[in-house]
């Protein structure tokens, strides 16, 4: 077996090789036959097999990156539409009877009548009527009367009547407006020695002033296509006294403003204040003169989120004398702070007309001359807003006066010094500090207060700044404690002023404190009850020498809205 086994294996190998050779030959012959048949048919030679393969997909890898912070601050231009109120309010200046300004709200009512009566025989009537839809036209007619008679001092009386009509017609982009008013103020020069002159007639010491005023203008409520805003207007006033001293004043004002891009505005204001003064039978050889001030005020205003700058000058002609006044002021907001810095260099003219001076002192004798006061003020300060409701500002500055009008009690008479005259101070300075604060919570609670300190120095022609107030403080509170109940309070403090005694010696008045409180209760939508208590400290102070004000007084009544 060992011998035969190798011979058997070799035979098998030989048979296998012969069989493989025969199979390979047959397959080759068949392939050649097929290839030859293809060639005969005129086809193509396939030399290799084709395998379609997809390309490997490339994955996009996203890597997260932090966006760069946008440090630019957008500038938004706001166009606040004109607010068409139904009533025009006018502040009430301080009078012998300290009356607080009426703060009742009349929104939503077209007509109202407020009437009352109080101590010192004080009748009070105020009414307002409104017509028009408030969108295309609006007409307001208001009137008021108040008068009082003193109990402590003879002829300590006064009265005021004021009637005014104002109207507007509103176009699509423009408004035409006008007004007409008549006013009469009546005072009595009761500041004399009543023991020496017990028989003086009341009409002999009556100081009465009357005014007729007509005004009108035309303005655009929306900037036109060229970016211009304008408001030309005219005001004509005729003012006269019992002694037939009269003033006719025409005031023309043409302000034009042009928007230059997002940050700049150009403004030009042309103003003319023309006054003619005359006396008729007041003194022999009647006096007539003109008092005219004309000015042109061009300026460029730059506004950004942090800075506001007004740069300009005001060429002014004061009765023909030319003066170039500065008009530069700026305000800068501290970044990410609620504080803003403010400063300025401003010049202006104050006209010392009879009407303007009587507004300050109603016991004034008409002056036979008028020198307008030029003021140059340099100031700096801060403003701030804390939270949503609280605001305050403070500034200090130096004011330089040229031809300052001082009101001094007249001691030229034999015994009486119950009149005041105007004296001129050619040069004076005033170091002034002013601050004010406010807290406003919608229409529910409002508190405001302001303090002004004046320090007059370097007077050239007078020993003292006669009649000026060194310190003045005002504050006001309005609080709707309940839906139908409103409480109000007003406080006025001032320091004493200098005046001249007989013999050319000076003295200082004591100053004064005047606190007034009031309340209003709404019965319903049409009827309300109101009560005012004035000078509750009963401080019979003298703002002007020899003219003591009323003490504690009450005035109350009813308010009807319809």
Coordinates of C-alpha atoms in Angstrom, one line a residue:
X1 CA 0.0 0.0 0.0
X2 CA 2.8 2.4 0.8
X3 CA 4.2 1.8 -2.7
X4 CA 1.0 2.1 -4.7
X5 CA -0.2 5.3 -3.0
X6 CA 2.2 7.7 -4.6
X7 CA 1.6 6.3 -8.0
X8 CA -2.2 6.8 -7.5
X9 CA -1.7 10.5 -6.5
X10 CA 0.5 11.3 -9.6
X11 CA -2.1 9.9 -11.8
X12 CA -4.8 12.0 -10.3
X13 CA -2.7 15.1 -10.7
X14 CA -2.1 14.3 -14.3
X15 CA -5.7 13.7 -15.0
X16 CA -6.6 17.0 -13.2
X17 CA -4.2 19.0 -15.2
X18 CA -5.4 17.5 -18.5
X19 CA -9.0 18.2 -17.5
X20 CA -8.2 21.9 -16.6
X21 CA -6.4 22.4 -19.8
X22 CA -9.3 21.1 -21.9
X23 CA -11.8 23.3 -20.0
X24 CA -9.6 26.4 -20.4
X25 CA -9.2 25.8 -24.1
X26 CA -13.0 25.5 -24.6
X27 CA -13.7 28.7 -22.7
X28 CA -11.1 30.6 -24.7
X29 CA -12.5 29.4 -28.0
X30 CA -16.0 30.5 -26.9
X31 CA -14.6 34.0 -25.9
X32 CA -12.8 34.3 -29.2
X33 CA -15.9 33.3 -31.1
X34 CA -18.0 35.9 -29.2
X35 CA -15.4 38.6 -29.8
X36 CA -15.2 37.8 -33.4
X37 CA -18.9 37.9 -33.7
X38 CA -19.0 41.4 -32.2
X39 CA -16.3 42.6 -34.5
X40 CA -18.3 41.3 -37.4
X41 CA -21.3 43.3 -36.2
X42 CA -19.2 46.5 -36.0
X43 CA -19.6 47.0 -32.1
X44 CA -17.1 48.1 -29.4
X45 CA -14.5 46.2 -27.5
X46 CA -15.1 45.8 -23.8
X47 CA -11.7 45.5 -22.2
X48 CA -12.7 46.1 -18.6
X49 CA -15.8 46.1 -16.4
X50 CA -17.2 49.6 -15.2
X51 CA -18.3 50.0 -11.6
X52 CA -20.1 53.3 -10.8
X53 CA -18.9 54.7 -7.5
X54 CA -20.3 57.7 -5.6
X55 CA -18.0 60.4 -4.4
X56 CA -17.5 60.6 -0.6
X57 CA -19.8 63.3 0.8
X58 CA -18.0 66.2 2.4
X59 CA -19.6 67.2 5.7
X60 CA -19.7 70.9 6.4
X61 CA -18.6 71.6 10.0
X62 CA -20.2 74.6 11.6
X63 CA -18.3 76.2 14.4
X64 CA -20.2 78.6 16.7
X65 CA -18.8 82.1 17.1
X66 CA -20.0 85.1 19.3
X67 CA -21.5 88.0 17.3
X68 CA -19.7 91.3 17.7
X69 CA -21.5 93.9 19.8
X70 CA -23.2 96.8 18.0
X71 CA -21.8 99.9 19.6
X72 CA -23.6 102.4 17.4
X73 CA -26.6 104.1 19.1
X74 CA -29.6 104.8 16.9
X75 CA -30.9 108.3 16.6
X76 CA -34.7 108.6 16.5
X77 CA -36.5 111.7 15.4
X78 CA -39.8 112.1 17.1
X79 CA -42.6 114.2 15.7
X80 CA -44.9 115.1 18.5
X81 CA -48.2 116.3 17.1
X82 CA -49.8 119.5 18.4
X83 CA -52.0 119.0 21.4
X84 CA -55.3 120.8 21.1
X85 CA -56.6 121.5 24.5
X86 CA -60.1 122.9 25.2
X87 CA -58.9 125.6 27.5
X88 CA -56.1 128.1 27.7
X89 CA -54.7 128.5 31.2
X90 CA -52.9 131.6 32.4
X91 CA -50.9 131.9 35.6
X92 CA -52.1 134.2 38.3
X93 CA -49.4 136.5 39.6
X94 CA -49.0 137.4 43.3
X95 CA -51.5 140.0 44.4
X96 CA -52.4 141.6 47.8
X97 CA -54.8 138.6 48.3
X98 CA -52.6 135.6 47.8
X99 CA -54.7 133.3 45.6
X100 CA -53.3 130.0 44.3
X101 CA -53.6 129.1 40.7
X102 CA -56.6 127.0 39.9
X103 CA -55.5 123.5 39.0
X104 CA -58.8 121.8 38.4
X105 CA -59.0 119.5 35.4
X106 CA -61.6 120.3 32.8
X107 CA -60.6 117.6 30.3
X108 CA -63.6 115.9 28.7
X109 CA -65.9 118.9 29.4
X110 CA -66.6 121.6 26.9
X111 CA -68.0 124.3 29.2
X112 CA -67.6 125.1 32.9
X113 CA -68.6 127.8 35.4
X114 CA -66.8 128.1 38.7
X115 CA -68.2 130.5 41.2
X116 CA -67.7 131.2 44.9
X117 CA -67.5 133.7 47.7
X118 CA -65.2 134.3 50.6
X119 CA -63.9 136.4 53.4
X120 CA -62.8 140.0 52.7
X121 CA -66.0 140.3 50.6
X122 CA -64.4 138.3 47.8
X123 CA -66.7 137.3 44.9
X124 CA -65.0 134.9 42.5
X125 CA -66.4 133.9 39.0
X126 CA -64.6 132.0 36.3
X127 CA -66.1 130.5 33.2
X128 CA -65.0 128.8 30.0
X129 CA -66.8 127.8 26.8
X130 CA -65.4 125.8 24.0
X131 CA -66.7 125.3 20.5
X132 CA -65.5 123.3 17.5
X133 CA -64.5 119.7 17.1
X134 CA -60.8 120.2 18.1
X135 CA -59.6 118.7 14.8
X136 CA -60.5 121.2 12.1
X137 CA -61.4 124.2 14.3
X138 CA -61.5 125.2 17.9
X139 CA -62.7 128.4 19.7
X140 CA -62.3 129.1 23.4
X141 CA -63.9 131.9 25.3
X142 CA -62.8 132.4 28.9
X143 CA -63.6 135.1 31.5
X144 CA -62.9 135.7 35.2
X145 CA -63.5 138.2 37.9
X146 CA -62.2 138.6 41.4
X147 CA -62.3 141.4 43.9
X148 CA -61.6 141.9 47.6
X149 CA -62.1 144.6 50.2
X150 CA -59.8 144.8 53.2
X151 CA -61.1 144.9 56.8
X152 CA -57.9 146.0 58.6
X153 CA -56.8 148.9 56.4
X154 CA -59.0 151.4 54.7
X155 CA -59.1 151.1 50.9
X156 CA -57.1 147.9 50.9
X157 CA -59.1 146.8 47.9
X158 CA -58.4 145.4 44.4
X159 CA -60.3 143.8 41.5
X160 CA -59.4 142.2 38.2
X161 CA -61.6 141.3 35.3
X162 CA -60.3 139.4 32.2
X163 CA -62.1 138.3 29.1
X164 CA -60.4 136.4 26.3
X165 CA -61.3 134.6 23.1
X166 CA -58.9 132.4 21.2
X167 CA -59.5 130.3 18.1
X168 CA -57.6 128.0 15.7
X169 CA -58.3 126.5 12.3
X170 CA -56.4 123.3 11.6
X171 CA -55.5 122.4 8.0
X172 CA -53.8 119.2 7.0
X173 CA -50.3 120.5 7.8
X174 CA -50.9 124.1 9.0
X175 CA -52.7 126.0 11.7
X176 CA -54.1 129.5 11.7
X177 CA -54.7 131.0 15.2
X178 CA -55.7 134.2 16.8
X179 CA -57.0 135.8 20.0
X180 CA -58.5 138.9 21.4
X181 CA -58.5 139.9 25.1
X182 CA -59.7 142.7 27.4
X183 CA -58.3 143.2 30.9
X184 CA -58.8 145.7 33.7
X185 CA -56.9 145.8 37.0
X186 CA -57.9 148.2 39.7
X187 CA -55.7 148.9 42.8
X188 CA -55.7 151.6 45.5
X189 CA -52.7 153.3 46.9
X190 CA -53.6 152.6 50.5
X191 CA -50.0 152.7 51.8
X192 CA -50.2 156.1 53.3
X193 CA -50.5 157.3 56.9
X194 CA -54.3 157.1 57.5
X195 CA -54.1 159.0 60.8
X196 CA -52.7 162.1 59.0
X197 CA -55.0 161.9 56.0
X198 CA -58.4 160.6 57.2
X199 CA -60.4 162.3 54.5
X200 CA -58.7 161.1 51.3
X201 CA -61.2 160.2 48.7
X202 CA -61.1 156.6 47.3
X203 CA -61.0 157.7 43.7
X204 CA -58.0 160.0 44.4
X205 CA -55.8 157.0 45.2
X206 CA -57.1 154.6 42.5
X207 CA -54.5 153.0 40.3
X208 CA -56.3 151.5 37.3
X209 CA -54.9 149.8 34.3
X210 CA -56.6 148.6 31.2
X211 CA -55.4 146.5 28.2
X212 CA -56.8 145.5 24.8
X213 CA -54.8 142.8 23.1
X214 CA -55.1 141.2 19.6
X215 CA -52.8 138.5 18.4
X216 CA -52.6 136.0 15.6
X217 CA -50.3 133.7 13.7
X218 CA -49.7 131.0 11.2
X219 CA -47.6 127.9 11.7
X220 CA -47.1 124.4 10.3
X221 CA -48.0 121.5 12.5
X222 CA -45.8 119.1 10.4
X223 CA -42.5 119.9 8.7
X224 CA -42.9 120.4 5.0
X225 CA -41.2 118.5 2.2
X226 CA -38.1 120.7 2.5
X227 CA -37.9 120.2 6.3
X228 CA -38.9 123.8 7.2
X229 CA -40.9 124.7 10.3
X230 CA -42.2 128.2 10.7
X231 CA -44.5 130.2 13.0
X232 CA -44.8 133.9 12.1
X233 CA -47.0 135.8 14.5
X234 CA -48.0 139.3 15.6
X235 CA -49.2 140.7 18.9
X236 CA -50.8 144.2 19.2
X237 CA -51.4 145.6 22.7
X238 CA -52.9 148.9 23.9
X239 CA -52.2 149.6 27.6
X240 CA -53.4 152.7 29.5
X241 CA -53.5 153.9 33.1
X242 CA -56.0 156.1 34.9
X243 CA -53.7 159.1 34.5
X244 CA -54.0 158.7 30.7
X245 CA -50.5 157.4 30.3
X246 CA -50.7 154.9 27.4
X247 CA -48.5 152.5 25.5
X248 CA -49.1 150.9 22.1
X249 CA -46.9 147.9 21.5
X250 CA -46.6 145.8 18.3
X251 CA -44.6 142.6 18.5
X252 CA -43.6 140.8 15.4
X253 CA -41.9 137.4 15.6
X254 CA -40.9 135.2 12.6
X255 CA -39.1 132.0 13.7
X256 CA -38.0 129.6 10.9
X257 CA -36.3 126.2 11.4
X258 CA -34.7 123.9 8.9
X259 CA -33.7 120.2 9.5
X260 CA -30.2 119.4 8.3
X261 CA -29.9 115.6 8.4
X262 CA -30.5 113.6 11.5
X263 CA -28.3 115.6 14.0
X264 CA -28.4 119.3 12.8
X265 CA -31.0 122.0 12.7
X266 CA -30.7 125.6 11.6
X267 CA -32.9 128.2 13.2
X268 CA -33.4 131.9 12.5
X269 CA -35.7 134.1 14.5
X270 CA -36.5 137.7 13.5
X271 CA -38.2 139.8 16.2
X272 CA -39.3 143.4 16.5
X273 CA -40.8 144.8 19.7
X274 CA -42.0 148.4 18.9
X275 CA -43.6 150.5 21.7
X276 CA -45.0 154.1 21.5
X277 CA -45.5 155.8 24.9
X278 CA -47.5 159.0 25.3
X279 CA -49.2 161.0 28.1
X280 CA -52.5 162.9 27.6
X281 CA -53.1 165.5 30.3
X282 CA -50.8 163.6 32.7
X283 CA -48.3 166.4 33.0
X284 CA -47.9 169.7 31.2
X285 CA -46.3 169.5 27.8
X286 CA -47.3 165.9 27.0
X287 CA -44.4 163.5 26.6
X288 CA -44.1 161.1 23.7
X289 CA -41.3 158.7 22.8
X290 CA -40.6 155.4 21.2
X291 CA -39.0 152.3 22.6
X292 CA -38.0 149.8 20.0
X293 CA -35.9 146.6 20.1
X294 CA -35.2 144.7 16.9
X295 CA -33.1 141.5 16.8
X296 CA -32.1 138.6 14.4
X297 CA -31.1 135.4 16.1
X298 CA -29.5 132.7 13.8
X299 CA -28.3 129.5 15.4
X300 CA -27.2 126.0 14.6
X301 CA -28.5 123.2 16.9
X302 CA -26.7 119.9 17.2
X303 CA -28.5 117.0 18.8
X304 CA -27.3 113.5 19.6
X305 CA -28.2 110.9 22.2
X306 CA -25.6 112.4 24.6
X307 CA -25.1 116.0 23.6
X308 CA -27.2 119.0 22.6
X309 CA -25.5 122.2 21.5
X310 CA -27.0 125.5 20.5
X311 CA -24.5 127.9 18.9
X312 CA -25.5 131.3 17.7
X313 CA -25.5 135.0 18.1
X314 CA -28.2 137.7 18.3
X315 CA -27.5 141.0 16.6
X316 CA -29.8 143.5 18.4
X317 CA -30.7 147.1 17.9
X318 CA -31.9 148.7 21.1
X319 CA -33.4 152.1 20.1
X320 CA -30.8 152.3 17.3
X321 CA -27.8 151.1 19.4
X322 CA -26.3 147.9 18.0
X323 CA -25.2 145.1 20.3
X324 CA -24.1 141.6 19.4
X325 CA -25.4 139.2 22.0
X326 CA -24.3 135.6 22.5
X327 CA -26.7 132.7 22.3
X328 CA -24.6 129.7 23.2
X329 CA -25.8 126.9 25.5
X330 CA -25.1 123.1 25.7
X331 CA -26.2 120.0 27.6
X332 CA -24.2 116.8 27.8
X333 CA -25.5 113.5 29.1
X334 CA -23.0 111.4 31.0
X335 CA -22.7 107.9 29.4
X336 CA -24.8 105.3 31.2
X337 CA -25.7 107.9 33.8
X338 CA -28.8 109.8 34.7
X339 CA -26.9 113.0 35.0
X340 CA -26.4 115.8 32.5
X341 CA -24.2 118.8 32.6
X342 CA -25.4 122.1 31.3
X343 CA -23.9 125.5 30.6
X344 CA -24.3 128.6 28.6
X345 CA -23.5 132.1 27.7
X346 CA -26.7 134.1 26.8
X347 CA -27.5 137.7 26.2
X348 CA -30.9 139.3 26.2
X349 CA -32.8 142.5 26.4
X350 CA -35.7 143.1 28.9
X351 CA -38.0 146.0 27.9
X352 CA -38.9 148.2 30.8
X353 CA -42.3 149.3 29.5
X354 CA -45.1 150.5 31.8
X355 CA -47.0 147.3 31.2
X356 CA -44.1 145.0 32.2
X357 CA -43.2 147.0 35.3
X358 CA -46.8 147.2 36.5
X359 CA -46.9 143.4 36.4
X360 CA -44.2 143.5 39.0
X361 CA -45.4 146.4 41.1
X362 CA -49.0 147.6 40.6
X363 CA -48.4 150.6 42.9
X364 CA -46.1 152.2 40.4
X365 CA -46.2 155.7 39.1
X366 CA -45.7 155.8 35.3
X367 CA -42.1 156.7 34.5
X368 CA -41.4 159.5 31.9
X369 CA -38.4 157.5 30.5
X370 CA -37.7 153.9 29.6
X371 CA -34.2 152.3 29.5
X372 CA -34.2 148.7 28.5
X373 CA -32.1 146.3 30.6
X374 CA -29.4 144.3 28.9
X375 CA -28.5 141.0 30.6
X376 CA -25.4 138.9 30.0
X377 CA -25.6 135.6 31.8
X378 CA -22.9 132.9 32.3
X379 CA -24.1 129.8 34.0
X380 CA -23.4 126.1 34.6
X381 CA -25.1 123.3 36.4
X382 CA -26.5 119.8 36.4
X383 CA -29.7 118.0 35.6
X384 CA -30.8 114.5 36.6
X385 CA -33.6 112.0 36.4
X386 CA -33.8 109.4 39.1
X387 CA -36.2 106.6 38.5
X388 CA -39.4 107.2 36.6
X389 CA -40.8 110.1 38.5
X390 CA -38.1 112.2 40.2
X391 CA -36.3 115.1 38.4
X392 CA -34.0 117.9 39.7
X393 CA -31.7 120.5 38.3
X394 CA -29.3 123.1 39.8
X395 CA -27.3 125.8 38.3
X396 CA -25.2 128.8 39.3
X397 CA -24.3 131.8 37.2
X398 CA -23.3 135.4 37.0
X399 CA -25.6 137.9 35.5
X400 CA -24.3 141.3 34.4
X401 CA -26.8 144.1 34.0
X402 CA -26.7 147.3 32.0
X403 CA -29.5 149.9 32.8
X404 CA -31.2 147.7 35.4
X405 CA -34.6 149.1 36.4
X406 CA -35.1 149.3 40.2
X407 CA -38.4 150.1 41.9
X408 CA -38.0 152.4 44.8
X409 CA -40.6 153.9 47.1
X410 CA -41.0 157.6 46.5
X411 CA -40.0 159.7 49.5
X412 CA -40.1 163.1 47.6
X413 CA -43.5 163.9 49.1
X414 CA -43.9 165.8 52.3
X415 CA -45.4 162.9 54.3
X416 CA -46.5 160.1 52.0
X417 CA -44.4 157.4 50.4
X418 CA -47.2 155.3 49.1
X419 CA -46.0 155.5 45.5
X420 CA -43.1 153.8 43.7
X421 CA -40.9 155.1 40.9
X422 CA -38.4 153.7 38.6
X423 CA -34.7 154.5 39.0
X424 CA -32.0 153.4 36.6
X425 CA -28.8 151.4 37.6
X426 CA -26.3 151.7 34.8
X427 CA -24.1 148.7 35.9
X428 CA -24.8 145.9 38.3
X429 CA -23.9 142.2 38.9
X430 CA -26.0 139.3 40.3
X431 CA -24.6 136.0 41.5
X432 CA -27.6 133.8 41.1
X433 CA -28.2 130.2 42.3
X434 CA -31.3 128.3 41.2
X435 CA -32.5 124.8 41.9
X436 CA -35.7 122.9 41.3
X437 CA -37.1 119.5 41.9
X438 CA -40.2 117.6 40.8
X439 CA -42.0 114.4 41.5
X440 CA -44.7 113.4 39.0
X441 CA -46.7 110.2 39.2
X442 CA -49.1 110.4 36.3
X443 CA -52.0 112.7 37.2
X444 CA -52.4 111.3 40.7
X445 CA -49.6 113.1 42.6
X446 CA -47.5 116.1 41.6
X447 CA -44.9 117.9 43.7
X448 CA -42.7 120.7 42.5
X449 CA -40.3 123.1 44.3
X450 CA -37.9 125.8 43.3
X451 CA -35.3 128.0 45.1
X452 CA -33.6 131.1 43.8
X453 CA -30.9 133.1 45.5
X454 CA -29.8 136.5 44.2
X455 CA -26.7 138.4 45.3
X456 CA -26.6 141.9 43.8
X457 CA -23.1 143.5 43.9
X458 CA -21.0 146.2 42.1
X459 CA -23.9 148.7 41.9
X460 CA -22.7 152.0 40.4
X461 CA -25.5 154.5 40.9
X462 CA -27.5 153.2 43.8
X463 CA -26.5 152.0 47.3
X464 CA -28.8 149.0 47.2
X465 CA -30.7 146.9 44.7
X466 CA -34.0 148.5 45.8
X467 CA -37.1 146.3 45.6
X468 CA -35.3 143.1 44.6
X469 CA -35.8 139.8 46.3
X470 CA -32.6 138.1 47.7
X471 CA -34.3 134.7 48.3
X472 CA -37.4 133.2 46.8
X473 CA -38.9 129.7 47.3
X474 CA -42.0 128.2 45.7
X475 CA -43.5 124.8 46.0
X476 CA -46.8 123.1 44.9
X477 CA -48.5 119.8 45.7
X478 CA -51.5 118.3 43.8
X479 CA -52.8 115.0 45.1
X480 CA -55.8 113.0 44.0
X481 CA -56.1 111.1 47.2
X482 CA -59.3 109.4 46.0
X483 CA -61.2 109.3 42.8
X484 CA -63.4 112.1 43.7
X485 CA -61.2 114.1 46.1
X486 CA -58.2 116.3 45.2
X487 CA -55.9 118.1 47.7
X488 CA -53.6 120.9 46.8
X489 CA -51.1 123.1 48.7
X490 CA -48.9 126.0 47.6
X491 CA -46.1 127.6 49.7
X492 CA -44.3 130.8 48.9
X493 CA -41.3 132.2 50.9
X494 CA -39.2 135.2 50.1
X495 CA -36.6 137.3 51.8
X496 CA -37.0 141.0 52.6
X497 CA -36.1 143.7 50.1
X498 CA -34.4 147.1 50.7
X499 CA -36.4 150.3 50.7
X500 CA -35.6 154.0 51.6
X501 CA -36.9 155.8 54.6
X502 CA -37.3 159.5 55.1
X503 CA -33.8 161.1 55.4
X504 CA -32.4 158.7 52.8
X505 CA -31.7 155.9 55.1
X506 CA -32.5 152.4 54.1
X507 CA -34.3 149.5 55.8
X508 CA -35.2 145.9 54.9
X509 CA -38.7 144.5 55.0
X510 CA -39.3 141.3 57.0
X511 CA -40.0 139.0 54.1
X512 CA -42.9 136.7 54.2
X513 CA -44.4 133.2 54.3
X514 CA -47.6 132.4 52.5
X515 CA -49.1 128.9 52.7
X516 CA -52.3 128.1 50.9
X517 CA -54.2 124.8 50.9
X518 CA -57.3 123.7 49.1
X519 CA -59.5 120.8 48.2
X520 CA -62.1 119.8 45.6
X521 CA -64.7 117.1 45.9
X522 CA -66.5 115.7 42.8
X523 CA -70.1 115.0 43.5
X524 CA -70.6 113.7 40.0
X525 CA -69.5 114.4 36.5
X526 CA -71.2 117.8 36.4
X527 CA -70.9 119.2 39.9
X528 CA -67.9 119.7 42.3
X529 CA -67.4 121.6 45.5
X530 CA -64.1 123.5 46.2
X531 CA -62.6 125.4 49.1
X532 CA -59.3 127.4 49.3
X533 CA -57.7 128.6 52.5
X534 CA -55.1 131.3 51.7
X535 CA -52.3 132.6 54.0
X536 CA -53.2 130.1 56.7
X537 CA -50.3 131.4 58.9
X538 CA -52.0 134.8 58.9
X539 CA -48.6 136.4 58.0
X540 CA -49.5 140.0 56.9
X541 CA -46.2 140.5 55.2
X542 CA -45.2 143.4 53.0
X543 CA -43.8 142.6 49.5
X544 CA -43.7 146.3 48.9
X545 CA -43.1 148.8 51.7
X546 CA -46.3 150.0 53.4
X547 CA -48.5 147.6 51.4
X548 CA -49.6 144.9 53.8
X549 CA -51.4 141.9 52.3
X550 CA -54.5 140.2 53.6
X551 CA -54.3 137.7 56.4
X552 CA -56.1 134.4 56.6
X553 CA -58.9 134.2 54.2
X554 CA -61.3 131.5 52.9
X555 CA -62.9 131.2 49.5
X556 CA -65.2 128.4 48.4
X557 CA -68.0 127.6 46.0
X558 CA -69.2 125.2 43.3
X559 CA -67.9 124.1 40.0
X560 CA -70.3 123.1 37.2
X561 CA -69.1 121.3 34.1
X562 CA -71.3 120.7 31.1

